[in-house]
PDB file of C-alpha atoms in Angstrom:
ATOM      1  CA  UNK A 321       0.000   0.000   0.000  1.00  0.00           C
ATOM      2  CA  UNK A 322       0.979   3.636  -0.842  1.00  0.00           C
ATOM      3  CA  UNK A 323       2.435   5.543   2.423  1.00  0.00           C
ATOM      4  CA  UNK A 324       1.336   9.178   2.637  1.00  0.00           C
ATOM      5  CA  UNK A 325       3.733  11.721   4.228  1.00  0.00           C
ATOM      6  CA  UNK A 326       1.776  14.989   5.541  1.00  0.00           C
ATOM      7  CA  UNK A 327       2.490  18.253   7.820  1.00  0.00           C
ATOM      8  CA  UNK A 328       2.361  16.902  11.458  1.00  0.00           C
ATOM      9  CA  UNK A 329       0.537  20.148  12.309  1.00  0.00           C
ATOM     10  CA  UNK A 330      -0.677  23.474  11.046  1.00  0.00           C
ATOM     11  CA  UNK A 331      -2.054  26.366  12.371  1.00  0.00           C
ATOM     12  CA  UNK A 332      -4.445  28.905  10.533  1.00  0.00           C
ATOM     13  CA  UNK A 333      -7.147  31.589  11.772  1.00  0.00           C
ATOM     14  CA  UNK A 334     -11.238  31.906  10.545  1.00  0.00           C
ATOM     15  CA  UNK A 335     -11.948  32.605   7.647  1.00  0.00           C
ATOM     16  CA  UNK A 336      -8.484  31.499   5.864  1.00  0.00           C
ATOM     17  CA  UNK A 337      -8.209  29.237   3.083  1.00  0.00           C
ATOM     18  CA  UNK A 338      -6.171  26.428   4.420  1.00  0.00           C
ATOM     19  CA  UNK A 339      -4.425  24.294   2.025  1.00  0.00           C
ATOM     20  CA  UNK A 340      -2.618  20.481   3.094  1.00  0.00           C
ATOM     21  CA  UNK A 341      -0.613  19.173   0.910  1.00  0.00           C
ATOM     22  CA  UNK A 342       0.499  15.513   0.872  1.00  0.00           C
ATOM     23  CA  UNK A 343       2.977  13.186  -0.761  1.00  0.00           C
ATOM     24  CA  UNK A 344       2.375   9.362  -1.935  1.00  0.00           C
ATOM     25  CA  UNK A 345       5.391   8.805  -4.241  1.00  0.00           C
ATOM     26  CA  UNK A 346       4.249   5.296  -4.205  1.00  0.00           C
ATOM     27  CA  UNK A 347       0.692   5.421  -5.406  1.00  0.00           C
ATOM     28  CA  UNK A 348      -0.492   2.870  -7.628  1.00  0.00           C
ATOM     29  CA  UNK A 349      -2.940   2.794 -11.084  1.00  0.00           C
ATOM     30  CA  UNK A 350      -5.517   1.237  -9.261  1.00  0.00           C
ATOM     31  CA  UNK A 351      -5.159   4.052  -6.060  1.00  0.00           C
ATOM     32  CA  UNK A 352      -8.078   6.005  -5.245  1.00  0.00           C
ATOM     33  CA  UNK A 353      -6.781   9.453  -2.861  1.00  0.00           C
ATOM     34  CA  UNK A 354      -9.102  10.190  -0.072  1.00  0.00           C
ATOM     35  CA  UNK A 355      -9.286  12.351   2.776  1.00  0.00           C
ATOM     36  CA  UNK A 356     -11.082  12.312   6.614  1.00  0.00           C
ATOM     37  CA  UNK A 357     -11.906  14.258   9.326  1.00  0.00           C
ATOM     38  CA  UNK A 358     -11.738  13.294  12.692  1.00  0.00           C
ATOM     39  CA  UNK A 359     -12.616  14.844  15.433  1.00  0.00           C
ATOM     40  CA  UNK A 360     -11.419  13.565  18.942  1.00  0.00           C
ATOM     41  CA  UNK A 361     -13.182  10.829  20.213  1.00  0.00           C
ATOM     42  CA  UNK A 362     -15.246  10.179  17.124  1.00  0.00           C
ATOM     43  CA  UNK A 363     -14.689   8.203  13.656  1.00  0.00           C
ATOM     44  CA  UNK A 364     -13.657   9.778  10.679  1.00  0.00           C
ATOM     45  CA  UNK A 365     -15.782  11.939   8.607  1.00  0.00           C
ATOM     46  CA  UNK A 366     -15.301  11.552   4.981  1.00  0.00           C
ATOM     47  CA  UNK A 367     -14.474  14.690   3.032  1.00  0.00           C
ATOM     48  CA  UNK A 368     -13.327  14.289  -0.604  1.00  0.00           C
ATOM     49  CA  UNK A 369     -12.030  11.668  -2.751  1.00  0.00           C
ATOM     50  CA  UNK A 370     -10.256  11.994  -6.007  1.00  0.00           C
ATOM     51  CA  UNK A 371      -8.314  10.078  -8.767  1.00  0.00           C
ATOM     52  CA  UNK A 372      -6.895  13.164 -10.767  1.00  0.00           C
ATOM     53  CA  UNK A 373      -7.151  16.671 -11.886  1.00  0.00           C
ATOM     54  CA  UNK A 374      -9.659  18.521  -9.543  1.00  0.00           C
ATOM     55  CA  UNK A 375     -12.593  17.549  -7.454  1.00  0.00           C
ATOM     56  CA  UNK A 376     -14.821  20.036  -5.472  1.00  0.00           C
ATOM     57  CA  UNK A 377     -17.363  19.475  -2.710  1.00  0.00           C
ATOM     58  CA  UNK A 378     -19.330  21.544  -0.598  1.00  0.00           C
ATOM     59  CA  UNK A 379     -16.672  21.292   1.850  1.00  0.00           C
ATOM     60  CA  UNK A 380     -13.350  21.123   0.479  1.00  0.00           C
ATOM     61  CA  UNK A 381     -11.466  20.868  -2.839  1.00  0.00           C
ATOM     62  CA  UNK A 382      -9.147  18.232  -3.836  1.00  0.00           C
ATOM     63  CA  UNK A 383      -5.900  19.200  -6.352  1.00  0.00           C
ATOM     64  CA  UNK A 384      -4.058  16.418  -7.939  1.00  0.00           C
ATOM     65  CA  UNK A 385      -1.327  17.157 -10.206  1.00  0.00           C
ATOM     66  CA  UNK A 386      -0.723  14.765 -13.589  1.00  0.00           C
ATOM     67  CA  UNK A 387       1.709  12.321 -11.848  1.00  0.00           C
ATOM     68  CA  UNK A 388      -0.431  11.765  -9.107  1.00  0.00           C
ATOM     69  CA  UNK A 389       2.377  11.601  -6.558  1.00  0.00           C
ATOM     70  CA  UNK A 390       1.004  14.066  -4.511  1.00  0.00           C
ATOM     71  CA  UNK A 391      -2.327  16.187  -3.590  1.00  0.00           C
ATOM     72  CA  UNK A 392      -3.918  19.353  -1.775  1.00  0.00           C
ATOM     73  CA  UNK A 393      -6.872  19.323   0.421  1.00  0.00           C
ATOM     74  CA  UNK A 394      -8.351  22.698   0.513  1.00  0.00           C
ATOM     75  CA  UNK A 395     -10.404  24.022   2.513  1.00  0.00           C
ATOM     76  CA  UNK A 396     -11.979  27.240   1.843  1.00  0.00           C
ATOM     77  CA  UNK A 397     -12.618  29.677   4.603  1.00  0.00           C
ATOM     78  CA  UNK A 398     -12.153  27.833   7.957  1.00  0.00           C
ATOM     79  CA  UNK A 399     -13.793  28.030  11.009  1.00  0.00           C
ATOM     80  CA  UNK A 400     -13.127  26.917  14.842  1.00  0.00           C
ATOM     81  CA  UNK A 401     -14.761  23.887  14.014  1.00  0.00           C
ATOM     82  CA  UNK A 402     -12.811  22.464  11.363  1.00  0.00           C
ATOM     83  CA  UNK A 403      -9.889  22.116  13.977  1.00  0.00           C
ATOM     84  CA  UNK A 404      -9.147  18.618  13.580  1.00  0.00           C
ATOM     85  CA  UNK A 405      -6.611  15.733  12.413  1.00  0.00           C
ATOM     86  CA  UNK A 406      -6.819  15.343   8.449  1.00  0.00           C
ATOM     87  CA  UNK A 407      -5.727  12.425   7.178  1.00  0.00           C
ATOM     88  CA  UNK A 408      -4.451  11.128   3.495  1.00  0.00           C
ATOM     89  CA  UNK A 409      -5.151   8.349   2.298  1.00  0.00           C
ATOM     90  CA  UNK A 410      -4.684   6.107  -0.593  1.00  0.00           C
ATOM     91  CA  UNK A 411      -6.640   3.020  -0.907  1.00  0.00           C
ATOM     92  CA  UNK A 412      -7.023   0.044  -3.225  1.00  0.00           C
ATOM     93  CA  UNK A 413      -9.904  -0.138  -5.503  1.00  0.00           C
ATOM     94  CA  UNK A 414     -12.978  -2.115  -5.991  1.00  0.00           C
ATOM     95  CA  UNK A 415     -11.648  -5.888  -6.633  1.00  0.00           C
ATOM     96  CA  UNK A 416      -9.318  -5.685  -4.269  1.00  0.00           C
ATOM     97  CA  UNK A 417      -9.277  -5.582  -0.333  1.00  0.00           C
ATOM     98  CA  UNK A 418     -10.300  -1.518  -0.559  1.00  0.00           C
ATOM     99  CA  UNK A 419      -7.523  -1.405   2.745  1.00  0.00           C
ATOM    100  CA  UNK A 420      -6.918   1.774   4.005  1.00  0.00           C
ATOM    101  CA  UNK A 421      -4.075   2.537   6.171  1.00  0.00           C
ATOM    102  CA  UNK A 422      -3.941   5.514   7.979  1.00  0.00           C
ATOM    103  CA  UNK A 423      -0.625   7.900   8.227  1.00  0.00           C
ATOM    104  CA  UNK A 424      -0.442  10.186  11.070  1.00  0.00           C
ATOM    105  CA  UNK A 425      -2.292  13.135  10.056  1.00  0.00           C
ATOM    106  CA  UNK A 426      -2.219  16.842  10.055  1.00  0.00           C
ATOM    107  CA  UNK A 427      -3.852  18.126  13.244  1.00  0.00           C
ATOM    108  CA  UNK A 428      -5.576  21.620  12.427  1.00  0.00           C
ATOM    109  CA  UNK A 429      -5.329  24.103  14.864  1.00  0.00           C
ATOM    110  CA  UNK A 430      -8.203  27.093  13.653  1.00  0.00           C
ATOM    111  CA  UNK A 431      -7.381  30.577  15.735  1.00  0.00           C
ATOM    112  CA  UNK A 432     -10.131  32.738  16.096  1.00  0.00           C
TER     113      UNK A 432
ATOM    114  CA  UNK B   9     -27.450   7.440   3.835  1.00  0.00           C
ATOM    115  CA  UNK B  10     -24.631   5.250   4.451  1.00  0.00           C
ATOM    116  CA  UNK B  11     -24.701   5.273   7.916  1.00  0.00           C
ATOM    117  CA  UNK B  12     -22.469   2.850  10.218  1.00  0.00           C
ATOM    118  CA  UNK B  13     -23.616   2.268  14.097  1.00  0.00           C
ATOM    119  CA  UNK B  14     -21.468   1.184  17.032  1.00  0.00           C
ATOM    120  CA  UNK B  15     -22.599  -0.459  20.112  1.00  0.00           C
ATOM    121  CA  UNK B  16     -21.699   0.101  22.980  1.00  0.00           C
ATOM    122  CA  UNK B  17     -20.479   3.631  22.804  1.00  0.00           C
ATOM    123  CA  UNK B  18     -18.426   3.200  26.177  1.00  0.00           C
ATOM    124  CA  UNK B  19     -18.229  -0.239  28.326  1.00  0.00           C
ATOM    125  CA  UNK B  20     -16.017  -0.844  31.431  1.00  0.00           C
ATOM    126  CA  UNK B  21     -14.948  -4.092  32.115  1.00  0.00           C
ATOM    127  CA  UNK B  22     -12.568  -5.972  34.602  1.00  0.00           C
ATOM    128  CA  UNK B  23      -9.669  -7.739  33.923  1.00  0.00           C
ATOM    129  CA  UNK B  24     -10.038 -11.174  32.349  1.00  0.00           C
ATOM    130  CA  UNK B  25     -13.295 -10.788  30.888  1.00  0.00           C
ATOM    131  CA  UNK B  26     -14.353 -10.359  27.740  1.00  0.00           C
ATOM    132  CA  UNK B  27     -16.229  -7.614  25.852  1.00  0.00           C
ATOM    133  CA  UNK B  28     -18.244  -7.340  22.569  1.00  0.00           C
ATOM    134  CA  UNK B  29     -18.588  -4.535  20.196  1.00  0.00           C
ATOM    135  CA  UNK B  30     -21.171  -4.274  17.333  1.00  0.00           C
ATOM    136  CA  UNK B  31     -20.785  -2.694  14.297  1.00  0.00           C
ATOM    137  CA  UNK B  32     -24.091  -2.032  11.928  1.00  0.00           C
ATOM    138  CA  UNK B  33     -24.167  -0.871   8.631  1.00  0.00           C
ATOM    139  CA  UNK B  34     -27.856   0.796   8.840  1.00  0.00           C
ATOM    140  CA  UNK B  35     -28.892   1.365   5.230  1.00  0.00           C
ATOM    141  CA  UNK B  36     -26.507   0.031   2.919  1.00  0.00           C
ATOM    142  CA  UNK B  37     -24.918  -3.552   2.593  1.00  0.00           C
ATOM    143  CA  UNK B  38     -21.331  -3.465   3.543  1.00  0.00           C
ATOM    144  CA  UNK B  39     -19.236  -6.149   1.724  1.00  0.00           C
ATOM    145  CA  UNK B  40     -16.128  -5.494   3.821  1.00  0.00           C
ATOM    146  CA  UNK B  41     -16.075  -4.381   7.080  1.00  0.00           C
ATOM    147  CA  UNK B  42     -12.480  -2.893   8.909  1.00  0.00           C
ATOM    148  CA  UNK B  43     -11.963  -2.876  12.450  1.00  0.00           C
ATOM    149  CA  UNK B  44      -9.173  -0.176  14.017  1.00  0.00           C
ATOM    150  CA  UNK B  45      -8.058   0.615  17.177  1.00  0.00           C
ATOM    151  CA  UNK B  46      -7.199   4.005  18.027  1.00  0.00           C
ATOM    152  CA  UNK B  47      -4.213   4.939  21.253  1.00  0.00           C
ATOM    153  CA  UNK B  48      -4.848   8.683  22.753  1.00  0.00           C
ATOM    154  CA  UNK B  49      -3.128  11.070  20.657  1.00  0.00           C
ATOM    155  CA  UNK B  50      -2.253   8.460  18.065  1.00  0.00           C
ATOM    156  CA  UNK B  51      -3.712   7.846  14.608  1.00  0.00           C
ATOM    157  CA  UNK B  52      -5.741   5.145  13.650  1.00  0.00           C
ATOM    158  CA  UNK B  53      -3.911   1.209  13.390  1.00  0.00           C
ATOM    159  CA  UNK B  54      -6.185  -1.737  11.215  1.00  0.00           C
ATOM    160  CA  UNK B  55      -6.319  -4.365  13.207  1.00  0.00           C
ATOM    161  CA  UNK B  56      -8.015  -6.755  10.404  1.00  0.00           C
ATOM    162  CA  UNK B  57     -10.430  -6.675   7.589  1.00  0.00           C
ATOM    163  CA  UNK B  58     -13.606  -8.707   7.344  1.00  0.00           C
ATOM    164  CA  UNK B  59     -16.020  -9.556   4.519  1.00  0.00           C
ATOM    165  CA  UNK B  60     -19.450 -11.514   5.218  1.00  0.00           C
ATOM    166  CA  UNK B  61     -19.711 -14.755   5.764  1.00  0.00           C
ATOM    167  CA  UNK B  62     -15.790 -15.587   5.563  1.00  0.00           C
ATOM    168  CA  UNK B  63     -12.657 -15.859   8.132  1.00  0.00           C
ATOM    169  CA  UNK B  64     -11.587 -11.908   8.828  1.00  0.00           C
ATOM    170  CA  UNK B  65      -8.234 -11.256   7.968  1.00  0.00           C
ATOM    171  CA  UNK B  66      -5.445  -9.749  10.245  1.00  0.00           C
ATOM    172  CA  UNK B  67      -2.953  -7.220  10.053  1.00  0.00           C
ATOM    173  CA  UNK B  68       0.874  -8.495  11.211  1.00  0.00           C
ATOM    174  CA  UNK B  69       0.709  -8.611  15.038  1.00  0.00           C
ATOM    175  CA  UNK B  70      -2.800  -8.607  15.717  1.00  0.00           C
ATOM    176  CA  UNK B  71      -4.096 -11.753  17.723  1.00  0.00           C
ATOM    177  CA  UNK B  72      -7.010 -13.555  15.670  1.00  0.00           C
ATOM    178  CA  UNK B  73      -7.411 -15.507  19.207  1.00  0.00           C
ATOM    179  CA  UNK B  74      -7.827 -12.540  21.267  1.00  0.00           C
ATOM    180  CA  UNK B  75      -9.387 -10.443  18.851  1.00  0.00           C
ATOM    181  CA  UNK B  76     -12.403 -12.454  17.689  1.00  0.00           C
ATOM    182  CA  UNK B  77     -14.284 -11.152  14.235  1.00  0.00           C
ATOM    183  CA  UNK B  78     -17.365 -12.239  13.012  1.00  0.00           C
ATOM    184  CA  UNK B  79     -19.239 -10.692  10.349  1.00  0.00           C
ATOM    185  CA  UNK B  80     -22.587 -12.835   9.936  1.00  0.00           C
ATOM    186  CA  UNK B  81     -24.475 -11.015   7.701  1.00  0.00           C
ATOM    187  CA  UNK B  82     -23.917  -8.048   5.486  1.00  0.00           C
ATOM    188  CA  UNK B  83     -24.954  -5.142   8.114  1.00  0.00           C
ATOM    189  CA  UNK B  84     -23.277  -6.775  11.074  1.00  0.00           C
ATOM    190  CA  UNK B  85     -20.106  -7.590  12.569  1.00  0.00           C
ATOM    191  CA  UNK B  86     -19.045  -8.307  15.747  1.00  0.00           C
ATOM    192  CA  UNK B  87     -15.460  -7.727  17.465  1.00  0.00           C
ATOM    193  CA  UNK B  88     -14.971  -9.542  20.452  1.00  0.00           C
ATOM    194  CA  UNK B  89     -12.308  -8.945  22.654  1.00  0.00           C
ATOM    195  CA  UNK B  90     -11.247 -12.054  24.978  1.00  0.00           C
ATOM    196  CA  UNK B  91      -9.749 -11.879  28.125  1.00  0.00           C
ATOM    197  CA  UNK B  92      -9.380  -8.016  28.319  1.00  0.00           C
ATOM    198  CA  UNK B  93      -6.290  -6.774  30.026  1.00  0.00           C
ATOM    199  CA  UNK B  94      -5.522  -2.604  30.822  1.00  0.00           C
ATOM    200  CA  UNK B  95      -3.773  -2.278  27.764  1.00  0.00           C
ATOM    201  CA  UNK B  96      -6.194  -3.666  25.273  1.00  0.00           C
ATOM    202  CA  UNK B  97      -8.081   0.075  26.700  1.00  0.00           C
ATOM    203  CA  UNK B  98      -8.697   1.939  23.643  1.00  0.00           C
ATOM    204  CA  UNK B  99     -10.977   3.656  21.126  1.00  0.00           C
ATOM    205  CA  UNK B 100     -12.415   0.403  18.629  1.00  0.00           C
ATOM    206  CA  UNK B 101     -13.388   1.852  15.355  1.00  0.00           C
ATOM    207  CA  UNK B 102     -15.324   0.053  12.797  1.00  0.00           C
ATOM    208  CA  UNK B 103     -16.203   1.581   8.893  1.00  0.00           C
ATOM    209  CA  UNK B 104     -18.022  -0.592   6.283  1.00  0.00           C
ATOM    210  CA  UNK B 105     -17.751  -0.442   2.573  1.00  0.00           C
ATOM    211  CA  UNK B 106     -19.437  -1.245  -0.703  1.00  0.00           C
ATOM    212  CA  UNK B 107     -18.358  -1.066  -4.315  1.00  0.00           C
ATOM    213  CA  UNK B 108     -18.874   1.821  -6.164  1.00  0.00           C
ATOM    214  CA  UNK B 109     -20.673   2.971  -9.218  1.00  0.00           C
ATOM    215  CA  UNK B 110     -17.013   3.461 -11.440  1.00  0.00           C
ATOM    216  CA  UNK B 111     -14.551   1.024 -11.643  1.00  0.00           C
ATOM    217  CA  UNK B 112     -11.742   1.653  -8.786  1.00  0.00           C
ATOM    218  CA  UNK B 113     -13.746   4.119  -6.315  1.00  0.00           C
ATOM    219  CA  UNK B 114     -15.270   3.136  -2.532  1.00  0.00           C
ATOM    220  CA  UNK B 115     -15.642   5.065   0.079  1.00  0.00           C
ATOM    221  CA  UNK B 116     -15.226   3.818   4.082  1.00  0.00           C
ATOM    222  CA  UNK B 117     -18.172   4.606   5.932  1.00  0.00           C
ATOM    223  CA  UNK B 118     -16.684   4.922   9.746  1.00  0.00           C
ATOM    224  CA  UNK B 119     -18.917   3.933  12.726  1.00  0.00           C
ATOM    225  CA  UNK B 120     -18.640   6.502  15.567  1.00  0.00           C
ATOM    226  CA  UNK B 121     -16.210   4.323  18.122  1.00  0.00           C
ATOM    227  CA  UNK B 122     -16.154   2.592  20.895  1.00  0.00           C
ATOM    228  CA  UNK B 123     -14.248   3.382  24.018  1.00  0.00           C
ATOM    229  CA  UNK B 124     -12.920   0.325  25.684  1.00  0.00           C
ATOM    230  CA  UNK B 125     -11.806   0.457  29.371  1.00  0.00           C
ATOM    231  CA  UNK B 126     -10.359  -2.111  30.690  1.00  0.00           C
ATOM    232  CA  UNK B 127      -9.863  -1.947  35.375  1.00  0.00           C
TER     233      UNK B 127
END
Protein backbone atom coordinates (compact mmCIF):
# COMPACT_ATOMS: atom_id res chain seq x y z
CA UNK A 1 0.00 0.00 0.00
CA UNK A 2 0.98 3.64 -0.84
CA UNK A 3 2.43 5.54 2.42
CA UNK A 4 1.34 9.18 2.64
CA UNK A 5 3.73 11.72 4.23
CA UNK A 6 1.78 14.99 5.54
CA UNK A 7 2.49 18.25 7.82
CA UNK A 8 2.36 16.90 11.46
CA UNK A 9 0.54 20.15 12.31
CA UNK A 10 -0.68 23.47 11.05
CA UNK A 11 -2.05 26.37 12.37
CA UNK A 12 -4.45 28.90 10.53
CA UNK A 13 -7.15 31.59 11.77
CA UNK A 14 -11.24 31.91 10.55
CA UNK A 15 -11.95 32.61 7.65
CA UNK A 16 -8.48 31.50 5.86
CA UNK A 17 -8.21 29.24 3.08
CA UNK A 18 -6.17 26.43 4.42
CA UNK A 19 -4.43 24.29 2.02
CA UNK A 20 -2.62 20.48 3.09
CA UNK A 21 -0.61 19.17 0.91
CA UNK A 22 0.50 15.51 0.87
CA UNK A 23 2.98 13.19 -0.76
CA UNK A 24 2.37 9.36 -1.94
CA UNK A 25 5.39 8.80 -4.24
CA UNK A 26 4.25 5.30 -4.20
CA UNK A 27 0.69 5.42 -5.41
CA UNK A 28 -0.49 2.87 -7.63
CA UNK A 29 -2.94 2.79 -11.08
CA UNK A 30 -5.52 1.24 -9.26
CA UNK A 31 -5.16 4.05 -6.06
CA UNK A 32 -8.08 6.01 -5.24
CA UNK A 33 -6.78 9.45 -2.86
CA UNK A 34 -9.10 10.19 -0.07
CA UNK A 35 -9.29 12.35 2.78
CA UNK A 36 -11.08 12.31 6.61
CA UNK A 37 -11.91 14.26 9.33
CA UNK A 38 -11.74 13.29 12.69
CA UNK A 39 -12.62 14.84 15.43
CA UNK A 40 -11.42 13.56 18.94
CA UNK A 41 -13.18 10.83 20.21
CA UNK A 42 -15.25 10.18 17.12
CA UNK A 43 -14.69 8.20 13.66
CA UNK A 44 -13.66 9.78 10.68
CA UNK A 45 -15.78 11.94 8.61
CA UNK A 46 -15.30 11.55 4.98
CA UNK A 47 -14.47 14.69 3.03
CA UNK A 48 -13.33 14.29 -0.60
CA UNK A 49 -12.03 11.67 -2.75
CA UNK A 50 -10.26 11.99 -6.01
CA UNK A 51 -8.31 10.08 -8.77
CA UNK A 52 -6.89 13.16 -10.77
CA UNK A 53 -7.15 16.67 -11.89
CA UNK A 54 -9.66 18.52 -9.54
CA UNK A 55 -12.59 17.55 -7.45
CA UNK A 56 -14.82 20.04 -5.47
CA UNK A 57 -17.36 19.48 -2.71
CA UNK A 58 -19.33 21.54 -0.60
CA UNK A 59 -16.67 21.29 1.85
CA UNK A 60 -13.35 21.12 0.48
CA UNK A 61 -11.47 20.87 -2.84
CA UNK A 62 -9.15 18.23 -3.84
CA UNK A 63 -5.90 19.20 -6.35
CA UNK A 64 -4.06 16.42 -7.94
CA UNK A 65 -1.33 17.16 -10.21
CA UNK A 66 -0.72 14.76 -13.59
CA UNK A 67 1.71 12.32 -11.85
CA UNK A 68 -0.43 11.76 -9.11
CA UNK A 69 2.38 11.60 -6.56
CA UNK A 70 1.00 14.07 -4.51
CA UNK A 71 -2.33 16.19 -3.59
CA UNK A 72 -3.92 19.35 -1.77
CA UNK A 73 -6.87 19.32 0.42
CA UNK A 74 -8.35 22.70 0.51
CA UNK A 75 -10.40 24.02 2.51
CA UNK A 76 -11.98 27.24 1.84
CA UNK A 77 -12.62 29.68 4.60
CA UNK A 78 -12.15 27.83 7.96
CA UNK A 79 -13.79 28.03 11.01
CA UNK A 80 -13.13 26.92 14.84
CA UNK A 81 -14.76 23.89 14.01
CA UNK A 82 -12.81 22.46 11.36
CA UNK A 83 -9.89 22.12 13.98
CA UNK A 84 -9.15 18.62 13.58
CA UNK A 85 -6.61 15.73 12.41
CA UNK A 86 -6.82 15.34 8.45
CA UNK A 87 -5.73 12.42 7.18
CA UNK A 88 -4.45 11.13 3.49
CA UNK A 89 -5.15 8.35 2.30
CA UNK A 90 -4.68 6.11 -0.59
CA UNK A 91 -6.64 3.02 -0.91
CA UNK A 92 -7.02 0.04 -3.23
CA UNK A 93 -9.90 -0.14 -5.50
CA UNK A 94 -12.98 -2.11 -5.99
CA UNK A 95 -11.65 -5.89 -6.63
CA UNK A 96 -9.32 -5.69 -4.27
CA UNK A 97 -9.28 -5.58 -0.33
CA UNK A 98 -10.30 -1.52 -0.56
CA UNK A 99 -7.52 -1.41 2.75
CA UNK A 100 -6.92 1.77 4.00
CA UNK A 101 -4.07 2.54 6.17
CA UNK A 102 -3.94 5.51 7.98
CA UNK A 103 -0.63 7.90 8.23
CA UNK A 104 -0.44 10.19 11.07
CA UNK A 105 -2.29 13.13 10.06
CA UNK A 106 -2.22 16.84 10.06
CA UNK A 107 -3.85 18.13 13.24
CA UNK A 108 -5.58 21.62 12.43
CA UNK A 109 -5.33 24.10 14.86
CA UNK A 110 -8.20 27.09 13.65
CA UNK A 111 -7.38 30.58 15.74
CA UNK A 112 -10.13 32.74 16.10
CA UNK B 1 -27.45 7.44 3.83
CA UNK B 2 -24.63 5.25 4.45
CA UNK B 3 -24.70 5.27 7.92
CA UNK B 4 -22.47 2.85 10.22
CA UNK B 5 -23.62 2.27 14.10
CA UNK B 6 -21.47 1.18 17.03
CA UNK B 7 -22.60 -0.46 20.11
CA UNK B 8 -21.70 0.10 22.98
CA UNK B 9 -20.48 3.63 22.80
CA UNK B 10 -18.43 3.20 26.18
CA UNK B 11 -18.23 -0.24 28.33
CA UNK B 12 -16.02 -0.84 31.43
CA UNK B 13 -14.95 -4.09 32.12
CA UNK B 14 -12.57 -5.97 34.60
CA UNK B 15 -9.67 -7.74 33.92
CA UNK B 16 -10.04 -11.17 32.35
CA UNK B 17 -13.30 -10.79 30.89
CA UNK B 18 -14.35 -10.36 27.74
CA UNK B 19 -16.23 -7.61 25.85
CA UNK B 20 -18.24 -7.34 22.57
CA UNK B 21 -18.59 -4.54 20.20
CA UNK B 22 -21.17 -4.27 17.33
CA UNK B 23 -20.79 -2.69 14.30
CA UNK B 24 -24.09 -2.03 11.93
CA UNK B 25 -24.17 -0.87 8.63
CA UNK B 26 -27.86 0.80 8.84
CA UNK B 27 -28.89 1.36 5.23
CA UNK B 28 -26.51 0.03 2.92
CA UNK B 29 -24.92 -3.55 2.59
CA UNK B 30 -21.33 -3.47 3.54
CA UNK B 31 -19.24 -6.15 1.72
CA UNK B 32 -16.13 -5.49 3.82
CA UNK B 33 -16.07 -4.38 7.08
CA UNK B 34 -12.48 -2.89 8.91
CA UNK B 35 -11.96 -2.88 12.45
CA UNK B 36 -9.17 -0.18 14.02
CA UNK B 37 -8.06 0.62 17.18
CA UNK B 38 -7.20 4.01 18.03
CA UNK B 39 -4.21 4.94 21.25
CA UNK B 40 -4.85 8.68 22.75
CA UNK B 41 -3.13 11.07 20.66
CA UNK B 42 -2.25 8.46 18.06
CA UNK B 43 -3.71 7.85 14.61
CA UNK B 44 -5.74 5.15 13.65
CA UNK B 45 -3.91 1.21 13.39
CA UNK B 46 -6.19 -1.74 11.22
CA UNK B 47 -6.32 -4.37 13.21
CA UNK B 48 -8.01 -6.76 10.40
CA UNK B 49 -10.43 -6.67 7.59
CA UNK B 50 -13.61 -8.71 7.34
CA UNK B 51 -16.02 -9.56 4.52
CA UNK B 52 -19.45 -11.51 5.22
CA UNK B 53 -19.71 -14.75 5.76
CA UNK B 54 -15.79 -15.59 5.56
CA UNK B 55 -12.66 -15.86 8.13
CA UNK B 56 -11.59 -11.91 8.83
CA UNK B 57 -8.23 -11.26 7.97
CA UNK B 58 -5.45 -9.75 10.25
CA UNK B 59 -2.95 -7.22 10.05
CA UNK B 60 0.87 -8.50 11.21
CA UNK B 61 0.71 -8.61 15.04
CA UNK B 62 -2.80 -8.61 15.72
CA UNK B 63 -4.10 -11.75 17.72
CA UNK B 64 -7.01 -13.56 15.67
CA UNK B 65 -7.41 -15.51 19.21
CA UNK B 66 -7.83 -12.54 21.27
CA UNK B 67 -9.39 -10.44 18.85
CA UNK B 68 -12.40 -12.45 17.69
CA UNK B 69 -14.28 -11.15 14.23
CA UNK B 70 -17.37 -12.24 13.01
CA UNK B 71 -19.24 -10.69 10.35
CA UNK B 72 -22.59 -12.84 9.94
CA UNK B 73 -24.47 -11.01 7.70
CA UNK B 74 -23.92 -8.05 5.49
CA UNK B 75 -24.95 -5.14 8.11
CA UNK B 76 -23.28 -6.78 11.07
CA UNK B 77 -20.11 -7.59 12.57
CA UNK B 78 -19.04 -8.31 15.75
CA UNK B 79 -15.46 -7.73 17.46
CA UNK B 80 -14.97 -9.54 20.45
CA UNK B 81 -12.31 -8.95 22.65
CA UNK B 82 -11.25 -12.05 24.98
CA UNK B 83 -9.75 -11.88 28.13
CA UNK B 84 -9.38 -8.02 28.32
CA UNK B 85 -6.29 -6.77 30.03
CA UNK B 86 -5.52 -2.60 30.82
CA UNK B 87 -3.77 -2.28 27.76
CA UNK B 88 -6.19 -3.67 25.27
CA UNK B 89 -8.08 0.07 26.70
CA UNK B 90 -8.70 1.94 23.64
CA UNK B 91 -10.98 3.66 21.13
CA UNK B 92 -12.41 0.40 18.63
CA UNK B 93 -13.39 1.85 15.35
CA UNK B 94 -15.32 0.05 12.80
CA UNK B 95 -16.20 1.58 8.89
CA UNK B 96 -18.02 -0.59 6.28
CA UNK B 97 -17.75 -0.44 2.57
CA UNK B 98 -19.44 -1.24 -0.70
CA UNK B 99 -18.36 -1.07 -4.31
CA UNK B 100 -18.87 1.82 -6.16
CA UNK B 101 -20.67 2.97 -9.22
CA UNK B 102 -17.01 3.46 -11.44
CA UNK B 103 -14.55 1.02 -11.64
CA UNK B 104 -11.74 1.65 -8.79
CA UNK B 105 -13.75 4.12 -6.32
CA UNK B 106 -15.27 3.14 -2.53
CA UNK B 107 -15.64 5.07 0.08
CA UNK B 108 -15.23 3.82 4.08
CA UNK B 109 -18.17 4.61 5.93
CA UNK B 110 -16.68 4.92 9.75
CA UNK B 111 -18.92 3.93 12.73
CA UNK B 112 -18.64 6.50 15.57
CA UNK B 113 -16.21 4.32 18.12
CA UNK B 114 -16.15 2.59 20.89
CA UNK B 115 -14.25 3.38 24.02
CA UNK B 116 -12.92 0.33 25.68
CA UNK B 117 -11.81 0.46 29.37
CA UNK B 118 -10.36 -2.11 30.69
CA UNK B 119 -9.86 -1.95 35.38
Amino acid sequence: LAKTTQPISMDSYEGQEVNITCSHNNIATNDYITWYQQFPSQGPRFIIQGYKTKVTNEVASLFIPADRKSSTLSLPRVSLSDTAVYYCLVGEGSGNTGKLIFGQGTTLQVKP
Amino acid sequence: GAVVSQHPSRVICKSGTSVKIECRSLDFQATTMFWYRQFPKQSLMLMATSNEGSKATYEQGVEKDKFLINHASLTLSTLTVTSAHPEDSSFYICSATFSGGAAFTYEQYFGPGTRLTVT
